[in-house]
XYZ file of C-alpha atoms in Angstrom:
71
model
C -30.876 -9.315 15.783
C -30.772 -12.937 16.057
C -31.921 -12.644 20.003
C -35.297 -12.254 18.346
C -35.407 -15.822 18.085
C -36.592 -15.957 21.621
C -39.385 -13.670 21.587
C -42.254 -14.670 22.500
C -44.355 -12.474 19.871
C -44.533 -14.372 16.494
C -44.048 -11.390 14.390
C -41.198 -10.446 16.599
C -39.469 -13.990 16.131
C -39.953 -13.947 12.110
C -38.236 -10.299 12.138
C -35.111 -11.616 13.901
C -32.985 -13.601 11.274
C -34.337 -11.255 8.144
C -33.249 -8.251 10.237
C -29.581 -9.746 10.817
C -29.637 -11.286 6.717
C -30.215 -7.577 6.058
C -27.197 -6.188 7.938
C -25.041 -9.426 6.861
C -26.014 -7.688 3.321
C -25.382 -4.334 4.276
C -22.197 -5.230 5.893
C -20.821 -7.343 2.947
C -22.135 -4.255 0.582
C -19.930 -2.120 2.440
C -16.883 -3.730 3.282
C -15.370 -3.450 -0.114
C -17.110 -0.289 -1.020
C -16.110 2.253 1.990
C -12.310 2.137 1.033
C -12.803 2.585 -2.190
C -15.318 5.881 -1.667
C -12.323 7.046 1.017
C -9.613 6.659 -1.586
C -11.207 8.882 -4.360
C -12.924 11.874 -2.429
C -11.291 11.143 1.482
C -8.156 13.394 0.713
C -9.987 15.747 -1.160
C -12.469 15.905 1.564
C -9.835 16.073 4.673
C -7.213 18.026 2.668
C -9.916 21.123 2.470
C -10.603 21.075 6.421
C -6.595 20.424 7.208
C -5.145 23.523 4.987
C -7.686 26.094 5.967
C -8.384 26.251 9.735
C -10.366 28.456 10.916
C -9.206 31.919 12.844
C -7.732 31.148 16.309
C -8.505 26.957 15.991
C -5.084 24.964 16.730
C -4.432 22.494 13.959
C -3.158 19.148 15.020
C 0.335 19.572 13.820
C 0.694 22.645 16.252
C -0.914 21.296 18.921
C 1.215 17.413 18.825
C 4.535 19.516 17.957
C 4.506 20.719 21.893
C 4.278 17.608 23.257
C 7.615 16.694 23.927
C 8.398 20.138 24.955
C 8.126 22.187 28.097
C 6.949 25.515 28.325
């Protein structure tokens, strides 16, 4: 966002560094919040998809289990 800088538009130029302060802020918002949100629902939410595949879809287990052998 900062590559704004060199715009030649002024309104372009003035959007530049509040664009990049606003994803600095986003970022910073984020950082600490995303693992937190992943530890309290992120099993809950994977453990629903992992223990009920549907009909005829190979889970990963089966399908990493026949690596190492040959058929």
């Amino acid at each position: 966002m900062l590559c704004l800088l060199a715009a030649d538009l002024a309104g372009l130029r003035g959007l530049g560094p509040v664009a990049a302060t606003g994803v600095l802020i986003a970022l910073a918002a984020m950082l600490p919040a995303l693992p937190g949100m992943l530890a309290c629902a992120g099993r809950w939410l994977l453990a629903a998809v992992a223990a009920h595949p549907r009909p005829g879809q190979r889970t990963r287990c089966h399908r990493t289990s026949s690596l190492g052998h040959r058929r």
